[in-house]
Amino acid sequence: MTSLSPNLPPDKQREMLRQMLTIRRFEERASDDYRAGKIYGVVHCYIGEEAVAVGVCTALDPRDRIISTHRGHGHCIAKGADLNRMMAELYGRQTGYCKGKGGSMHIADFGIGMLGANGIVAGGIAIVTGAGLAAQMEGKGGVAVSFFGDGASNAGPFHECLNIAATWKLPMLYVCENNMYAAQTAAAATHALGDVAGRAAGYGIPGVVVDGNDAFAVYQAANTAVARARAGDGPTLIECKTYRWRGHTERAGQPDPRERAEVEAWQRKDPITLLERQLREQGELDDAGLRAMEGEIIGALEAAVAFAEASPFPLPEQATNDVFAA
Ligand SMILES: Cc1ncc(C[n+]2csc(CCOP(=O)(O)OP(=O)(O)O)c2C)c(N)n1
Ligand SMILES: [Mg+2]
């Protein structure tokens, strides 16, 4: 089952594919470089979930703000973050988004409305609900989007924020990336309700379930929610059913309780293959176009790695600059 093509011009639709491929290739490279000891800290990959970030962000414009999670590369790229500065941050260099001191889980770019990745599960939900209040007070029609996992939907901030956002009719999208696991714990072991979206009813707002591997379906759900938010009608909870292909983090040797057959079944539902097929069926993509797109992406990533490797590490005397606690 694939969604119908959305009412988007062909170049926008190809741009969705380009962003999804960029996320995937960025993370494949980041994973390799992490394992090679060139990237520090922790890296959580979004591979398999690319349609969520790209589908939602395609429905946004520059005045809109988003917040991310510990699994944040996809949201950054979909909102337009600079690959050089992202890669330099992963490499721990001065030219990175956090001057090399934050790493994968702290990339933020206020200039593009990306308020930050966040290592605290559910922490971002409260921050971006504040951005929703700010957008309402600014009165320029901006919306705020919270991306979070199924695990985060069990935490207090989720419930408190949905309640206040619904009550104040904040212009918000709450986008649950339900990949069926919180680290090593299956969702079924932590909540009794099959669909996280069902919780919306408890707060008096719409809750929709969408195929999170279908970028067009995600876009359409987001577009409807954005229109509602811009009209002053309040928030929507969108639950995107998806799956991460890799372990919880890229750290070697961590347990992964998932059955191989389950992982492979989801890999056969690859969101990138699906979008490629949809574009080909519409005559908007051919082999040459895809090869050119892949070539540009690989070139941009090679340049980003070269930029990172050529950049200096922070100096010891800068250790206490730009940090809140040291
Ligand atoms: C407040 C808090 N509790 C626990 C952790 C450890 N932790 C990191 S990621 C994670 C699982 C999050 O699962 P989910 O929200 O479903 O996101 P996913 O990793 O599946 O994208 C946990 C428990 C944390 N970082 N912060
Ligand atoms: Mg999860």
mmCIF file of C-alpha atoms and ligand atoms in Angstrom, residues 44 49 70-71 119-121 148-152 177 179 181-183 244 248, ligand 1:
data_model
loop_
_atom_site.group_PDB
_atom_site.id
_atom_site.type_symbol
_atom_site.label_atom_id
_atom_site.label_comp_id
_atom_site.label_asym_id
_atom_site.label_seq_id
_atom_site.Cartn_x
_atom_site.Cartn_y
_atom_site.Cartn_z
ATOM 1 C CA HIS A 44 22.226 6.912 17.538
ATOM 2 C CA GLU A 49 13.025 6.249 9.970
ATOM 3 C CA HIS A 70 19.016 11.752 20.999
ATOM 4 C CA ARG A 71 18.440 10.302 17.480
ATOM 5 C CA GLY A 119 20.001 13.489 25.368
ATOM 6 C CA ILE A 120 17.229 13.649 27.951
ATOM 7 C CA VAL A 121 14.384 11.413 26.859
ATOM 8 C CA PHE A 148 10.000 12.128 20.227
ATOM 9 C CA GLY A 149 10.006 8.352 20.589
ATOM 10 C CA ASP A 150 7.466 5.830 21.813
ATOM 11 C CA GLY A 151 9.502 5.547 25.006
ATOM 12 C CA ALA A 152 9.294 9.300 25.597
ATOM 13 C CA GLU A 177 8.316 8.166 16.110
ATOM 14 C CA ASN A 179 9.882 2.407 16.313
ATOM 15 C CA TYR A 181 11.403 -0.078 21.167
ATOM 16 C CA ALA A 182 12.881 2.198 23.807
ATOM 17 C CA ALA A 183 16.519 1.121 23.835
ATOM 18 C CA ARG A 244 15.154 1.546 13.286
ATOM 19 C CA HIS A 248 19.920 1.480 19.793
HETATM 20 C C1 LIG B 1 15.347 10.866 31.199
HETATM 21 C C2 LIG B 1 16.126 9.765 30.547
HETATM 22 N N1 LIG B 1 15.915 8.488 30.925
HETATM 23 C C3 LIG B 1 16.594 7.480 30.346
HETATM 24 C C4 LIG B 1 17.536 7.748 29.380
HETATM 25 C C5 LIG B 1 18.305 6.607 28.700
HETATM 26 N N2 LIG B 1 17.750 6.414 27.354
HETATM 27 C C6 LIG B 1 18.352 6.951 26.273
HETATM 28 S S1 LIG B 1 17.494 6.653 24.863
HETATM 29 C C7 LIG B 1 16.346 5.747 25.679
HETATM 30 C C8 LIG B 1 15.194 5.115 24.955
HETATM 31 C C9 LIG B 1 14.324 6.100 24.267
HETATM 32 O O1 LIG B 1 13.338 5.419 23.529
HETATM 33 P P1 LIG B 1 12.372 6.188 22.568
HETATM 34 O O2 LIG B 1 11.838 7.402 23.242
HETATM 35 O O3 LIG B 1 11.391 5.205 22.058
HETATM 36 O O4 LIG B 1 13.345 6.691 21.404
HETATM 37 P P2 LIG B 1 14.172 5.812 20.340
HETATM 38 O O5 LIG B 1 15.524 5.566 20.944
HETATM 39 O O6 LIG B 1 13.428 4.551 20.104
HETATM 40 O O7 LIG B 1 14.257 6.667 19.121
HETATM 41 C C10 LIG B 1 16.613 5.714 27.043
HETATM 42 C C11 LIG B 1 15.780 5.018 28.037
HETATM 43 C C12 LIG B 1 17.742 9.096 29.022
HETATM 44 N N3 LIG B 1 18.627 9.433 28.088
HETATM 45 N N4 LIG B 1 17.026 10.074 29.596
#
